Amino acid sequence: MNVISGHLVCPVCSLALTQQGRSLSCQQNHCYDQAKQGYWNLLLVQRKRSKDPGDNPQMVAARTHFLDQHCYQPLADKVCTEVRQALTDKPNARLLDMGCGEGYYTAQVEKTLSGMQVEMIGLDISKHAIKAACRRSQSIHWLVASGAQMPVPEQSQDLLLVMFSRLMPAAFAKVVKPAGLLLLAWPAQDHLLELRQSIYEEIKVSEYDPTAELAALFSCEKVDTLRFEFSLKSAEDIQALLDMTPHSQRISAETTAKLLAAVPLNLTFHVNLGFFRRL
């Protein structure tokens, strides 16, 4: 059994959780049972903003299909290389992937760290995403939980991985060790530009940079930019890309049909990867 005692805290009272079989409990007798798929649900009802928060089953299935075509593999490779380098010579390191989704990047990082003593947690607010993540690995600790109140001890993580998720500086700083690393990915201005040009009459140019928002809690060591072209070779792949993004809510049936017929669809990948050290 993949034991997680000592790595989690109770989302109600913040006391340490201890595992007994397929249950977690704290000294206040708050108890949480492990789901049959292997994950732990530590998302309190009062912290849900909707009945079923996060990605729905359609979005999870779409993201799983799209990512499994490995169009974003260069990013995964880059993340894996940087994580391994950052955690080398750190025995018993702890890594948390916040907003891990269906676990595509988390599982590849785990394989890269094979042979190293690293305790890994994948956390997402979507129960559907975490169920899918369980199919990628049974040795990662998968949690349904809020990224704003992560149920891990304060200053416990050597590395926090955040791939395209909401920026929450205070929540990130609370769980990262002093001098620990935040590895953050966000879209650069030309990411999926061709797709956006097909959907919108006017394209908003994004100059987003999280460095200023993080500056009081993290120092920016560097920002690497990955840019390359890739091609979607089937209508199924194009539909999956649409379904995994907010664009699917804003696109007409006519435009969808045109995009699905535009095979192959050539697109630009343009993403920033920032390295931030906890002050």
Coordinates of N, CA and C in Angstrom, one line a residue, residues 113-219:
L113 N 12.2 10.6 -12.2 CA 12.8 10.6 -10.8 C 12.9 9.2 -10.3
S114 N 12.7 8.2 -11.2 CA 12.8 6.8 -10.8 C 14.2 6.5 -10.2
G115 N 14.2 5.9 -9.0 CA 15.5 5.6 -8.3 C 15.9 6.7 -7.3
M116 N 15.2 7.9 -7.4 CA 15.4 8.9 -6.4 C 14.3 8.8 -5.3
Q117 N 14.7 9.2 -4.1 CA 13.7 9.2 -3.0 C 12.9 10.5 -2.9
V118 N 11.9 10.5 -3.7 CA 11.0 11.7 -3.8 C 9.6 11.3 -3.6
E119 N 8.9 11.9 -2.6 CA 7.5 11.7 -2.3 C 6.7 12.7 -3.2
M120 N 5.8 12.1 -4.0 CA 5.1 13.0 -5.0 C 3.6 13.0 -4.7
I121 N 3.0 14.2 -4.7 CA 1.6 14.4 -4.6 C 1.1 15.1 -5.8
G122 N 0.0 14.7 -6.4 CA -0.8 15.3 -7.4 C -2.1 15.8 -6.9
L123 N -2.4 17.1 -7.0 CA -3.6 17.7 -6.4 C -4.4 18.4 -7.5
D124 N -5.7 18.2 -7.5 CA -6.6 18.9 -8.4 C -8.0 19.0 -7.7
I125 N -8.7 20.0 -8.0 CA -10.0 20.2 -7.4 C -11.1 19.4 -8.2
S126 N -10.7 18.9 -9.4 CA -11.7 18.0 -10.1 C -11.5 16.6 -9.8
K127 N -12.6 16.0 -9.3 CA -12.6 14.6 -9.0 C -12.5 13.7 -10.2
H128 N -13.0 14.2 -11.3 CA -12.9 13.5 -12.6 C -11.5 13.4 -13.1
A129 N -10.8 14.6 -12.9 CA -9.4 14.6 -13.3 C -8.5 13.7 -12.5
I130 N -8.7 13.6 -11.2 CA -8.0 12.8 -10.3 C -8.2 11.3 -10.6
K131 N -9.5 11.0 -10.9 CA -9.8 9.6 -11.2 C -9.0 9.2 -12.4
A132 N -8.9 10.1 -13.4 CA -8.1 9.7 -14.6 C -6.6 9.7 -14.3
A133 N -6.1 10.5 -13.4 CA -4.7 10.5 -13.0 C -4.4 9.2 -12.3
C134 N -5.3 8.6 -11.6 CA -5.0 7.3 -10.9 C -4.7 6.2 -11.9
R135 N -5.2 6.4 -13.1 CA -4.9 5.4 -14.2 C -3.4 5.5 -14.7
R136 N -2.8 6.7 -14.5 CA -1.5 6.9 -14.9 C -0.4 6.4 -14.0
S137 N -0.7 6.4 -12.7 CA 0.2 5.9 -11.7 C -0.5 5.6 -10.4
Q138 N -0.1 4.5 -9.7 CA -0.6 4.2 -8.4 C 0.3 4.4 -7.3
S139 N 1.5 5.0 -7.6 CA 2.5 5.3 -6.6 C 2.6 6.8 -6.3
I140 N 1.9 7.6 -7.1 CA 1.8 9.0 -6.7 C 0.6 9.2 -5.8
H141 N 0.7 10.0 -4.8 CA -0.5 10.3 -3.9 C -1.4 11.3 -4.6
W142 N -2.5 10.9 -5.0 CA -3.5 11.7 -5.8 C -4.5 12.3 -4.8
L143 N -4.7 13.6 -4.8 CA -5.7 14.2 -3.9 C -6.7 15.1 -4.7
V144 N -8.0 15.0 -4.3 CA -9.0 15.9 -4.6 C -9.0 17.0 -3.5
A145 N -8.6 18.2 -3.8 CA -8.4 19.2 -2.8 C -8.4 20.6 -3.4
S146 N -8.5 21.6 -2.6 CA -8.4 23.0 -3.1 C -6.9 23.4 -3.1
G147 N -6.5 24.0 -4.2 CA -5.2 24.6 -4.3 C -5.0 25.8 -3.5
A148 N -6.1 26.5 -3.1 CA -6.1 27.6 -2.2 C -5.8 27.3 -0.8
Q149 N -6.2 26.0 -0.4 CA -5.9 25.5 0.9 C -5.4 24.1 0.8
M150 N -4.1 24.0 0.4 CA -3.6 22.6 0.2 C -3.4 21.9 1.5
P151 N -3.9 20.7 1.6 CA -3.8 19.9 2.9 C -2.5 19.2 3.1
V152 N -1.4 20.0 3.1 CA -0.1 19.6 3.4 C 0.5 20.5 4.4
P153 N 1.5 20.0 5.2 CA 2.1 20.8 6.2 C 2.7 22.1 5.7
E154 N 2.7 23.1 6.4 CA 3.4 24.4 6.0 C 4.9 24.1 5.8
Q155 N 5.4 24.8 4.8 CA 6.8 24.8 4.4 C 7.3 23.3 4.3
S156 N 6.6 22.5 3.6 CA 6.9 21.0 3.6 C 7.4 20.6 2.2
Q157 N 7.2 21.4 1.1 CA 7.5 21.0 -0.2 C 8.8 21.5 -0.7
D158 N 9.7 20.6 -1.2 CA 10.9 21.1 -1.8 C 10.7 21.7 -3.2
L159 N 9.6 21.2 -3.9 CA 9.3 21.8 -5.2 C 7.8 21.7 -5.4
L160 N 7.3 22.9 -5.9 CA 5.9 23.0 -6.2 C 5.8 23.2 -7.7
L161 N 5.1 22.3 -8.4 CA 4.9 22.4 -9.9 C 3.5 22.9 -10.2
V162 N 3.4 23.9 -11.0 CA 2.1 24.5 -11.3 C 2.1 24.7 -12.9
M163 N 1.4 23.9 -13.5 CA 1.3 23.9 -15.0 C 0.0 24.5 -15.5
F164 N 0.0 25.7 -15.9 CA -1.1 26.4 -16.5 C -2.3 26.5 -15.5
S165 N -2.0 26.6 -14.2 CA -3.1 26.7 -13.2 C -3.1 28.1 -12.6
R166 N -4.1 28.4 -11.9 CA -4.3 29.7 -11.3 C -3.2 30.1 -10.4
L167 N -2.8 31.4 -10.5 CA -1.7 31.9 -9.6 C -2.2 32.3 -8.3
M168 N -1.7 31.7 -7.2 CA -2.1 32.0 -5.8 C -0.8 32.1 -5.0
P169 N -0.1 33.2 -5.0 CA 1.2 33.4 -4.4 C 1.2 33.0 -2.9
A170 N 0.2 33.5 -2.1 CA 0.2 33.2 -0.7 C 0.1 31.7 -0.4
A171 N -0.8 31.1 -1.2 CA -1.0 29.6 -1.0 C 0.2 28.8 -1.4
F172 N 0.9 29.3 -2.5 CA 2.1 28.6 -2.9 C 3.2 28.8 -1.8
A173 N 3.4 30.0 -1.3 CA 4.4 30.3 -0.4 C 4.2 29.5 0.9
K174 N 3.0 29.3 1.3 CA 2.6 28.6 2.6 C 3.2 27.2 2.6
V175 N 3.2 26.5 1.5 CA 3.6 25.1 1.5 C 5.0 24.8 1.0
V176 N 5.7 25.8 0.4 CA 7.0 25.6 -0.1 C 8.1 25.9 1.0
K177 N 9.1 25.1 1.1 CA 10.1 25.3 2.1 C 10.9 26.6 1.8
P178 N 11.5 27.2 2.8 CA 12.4 28.3 2.5 C 13.5 27.8 1.5
A179 N 13.7 28.6 0.5 CA 14.7 28.3 -0.6 C 14.2 27.2 -1.5
G180 N 12.9 26.7 -1.3 CA 12.3 25.7 -2.2 C 12.0 26.4 -3.5
L181 N 11.6 25.5 -4.5 CA 11.4 26.0 -5.8 C 10.0 25.9 -6.3
L182 N 9.5 27.0 -6.9 CA 8.2 27.0 -7.6 C 8.5 27.0 -9.1
L183 N 8.0 25.9 -9.8 CA 8.2 25.8 -11.2 C 6.9 26.1 -11.9
L184 N 6.8 27.1 -12.6 CA 5.5 27.7 -13.1 C 5.4 27.8 -14.6
A185 N 4.4 27.2 -15.2 CA 4.2 27.3 -16.7 C 3.0 28.1 -17.0
W186 N 3.1 29.1 -18.0 CA 2.0 29.9 -18.4 C 2.1 30.2 -19.9
P187 N 1.0 30.4 -20.6 CA 1.0 30.6 -22.0 C 1.7 32.0 -22.3
A188 N 2.5 32.0 -23.4 CA 3.1 33.2 -23.9 C 2.1 33.8 -25.0
Q189 N 2.5 34.9 -25.5 CA 1.5 35.6 -26.3 C 1.1 35.0 -27.6
D190 N 1.9 34.1 -28.2 CA 1.5 33.5 -29.5 C 1.0 32.0 -29.3
H191 N 0.8 31.6 -28.1 CA 0.4 30.2 -27.9 C -1.0 30.0 -28.5
L192 N -1.0 29.0 -29.4 CA -2.2 28.6 -30.2 C -2.8 29.8 -30.9
L193 N -1.9 30.6 -31.4 CA -2.4 31.8 -32.1 C -3.3 31.5 -33.3
E194 N -2.9 30.5 -34.1 CA -3.7 30.2 -35.3 C -5.2 29.8 -34.9
L195 N -5.3 29.1 -33.8 CA -6.6 28.6 -33.3 C -7.4 29.9 -32.9
R196 N -6.8 30.7 -32.2 CA -7.5 31.9 -31.7 C -7.9 32.8 -32.8
Q197 N -7.0 32.9 -33.8 CA -7.4 33.7 -35.0 C -8.6 33.2 -35.8
S198 N -8.8 31.9 -35.7 CA -9.9 31.3 -36.4 C -11.2 31.5 -35.6
I199 N -11.1 31.7 -34.3 CA -12.3 31.8 -33.5 C -12.7 33.3 -33.2
Y200 N -11.8 34.2 -33.0 CA -12.1 35.5 -32.6 C -11.8 36.5 -33.7
E201 N -12.6 37.5 -33.8 CA -12.4 38.6 -34.7 C -11.2 39.5 -34.3
E202 N -11.1 39.7 -33.0 CA -9.9 40.5 -32.5 C -9.2 39.7 -31.5
I203 N -7.9 39.6 -31.7 CA -7.0 38.8 -30.8 C -6.4 39.7 -29.7
K204 N -6.6 39.4 -28.5 CA -6.0 40.1 -27.4 C -4.5 39.7 -27.2
V205 N -3.6 40.6 -27.2 CA -2.2 40.3 -27.0 C -1.9 40.3 -25.5
S206 N -1.5 39.1 -25.0 CA -1.2 39.0 -23.6 C 0.2 39.2 -23.3
E207 N 0.5 40.1 -22.4 CA 1.9 40.3 -21.9 C 2.0 39.9 -20.4
Y208 N 1.2 38.9 -20.1 CA 1.1 38.5 -18.7 C 2.4 38.0 -18.2
D209 N 2.8 38.4 -17.0 CA 4.0 38.0 -16.4 C 3.8 37.9 -14.9
P210 N 3.8 36.7 -14.3 CA 3.5 36.6 -12.8 C 4.6 37.1 -11.9
T211 N 5.7 37.5 -12.4 CA 6.9 37.8 -11.6 C 6.5 38.9 -10.5
A212 N 5.8 39.9 -10.9 CA 5.5 41.0 -10.0 C 4.6 40.5 -8.9
E213 N 3.6 39.7 -9.2 CA 2.7 39.2 -8.2 C 3.4 38.3 -7.2
L214 N 4.5 37.6 -7.6 CA 5.2 36.7 -6.8 C 6.3 37.3 -6.0
A215 N 6.7 38.6 -6.4 CA 7.9 39.2 -5.9 C 8.1 39.3 -4.4
A216 N 7.0 39.5 -3.7 CA 7.1 39.6 -2.2 C 7.4 38.3 -1.5
L217 N 7.2 37.2 -2.2 CA 7.4 35.8 -1.6 C 8.4 34.9 -2.3
F218 N 8.6 35.2 -3.6 CA 9.5 34.4 -4.4 C 10.4 35.3 -5.2
S219 N 11.7 34.9 -5.4 CA 12.6 35.6 -6.3 C 12.6 34.8 -7.6

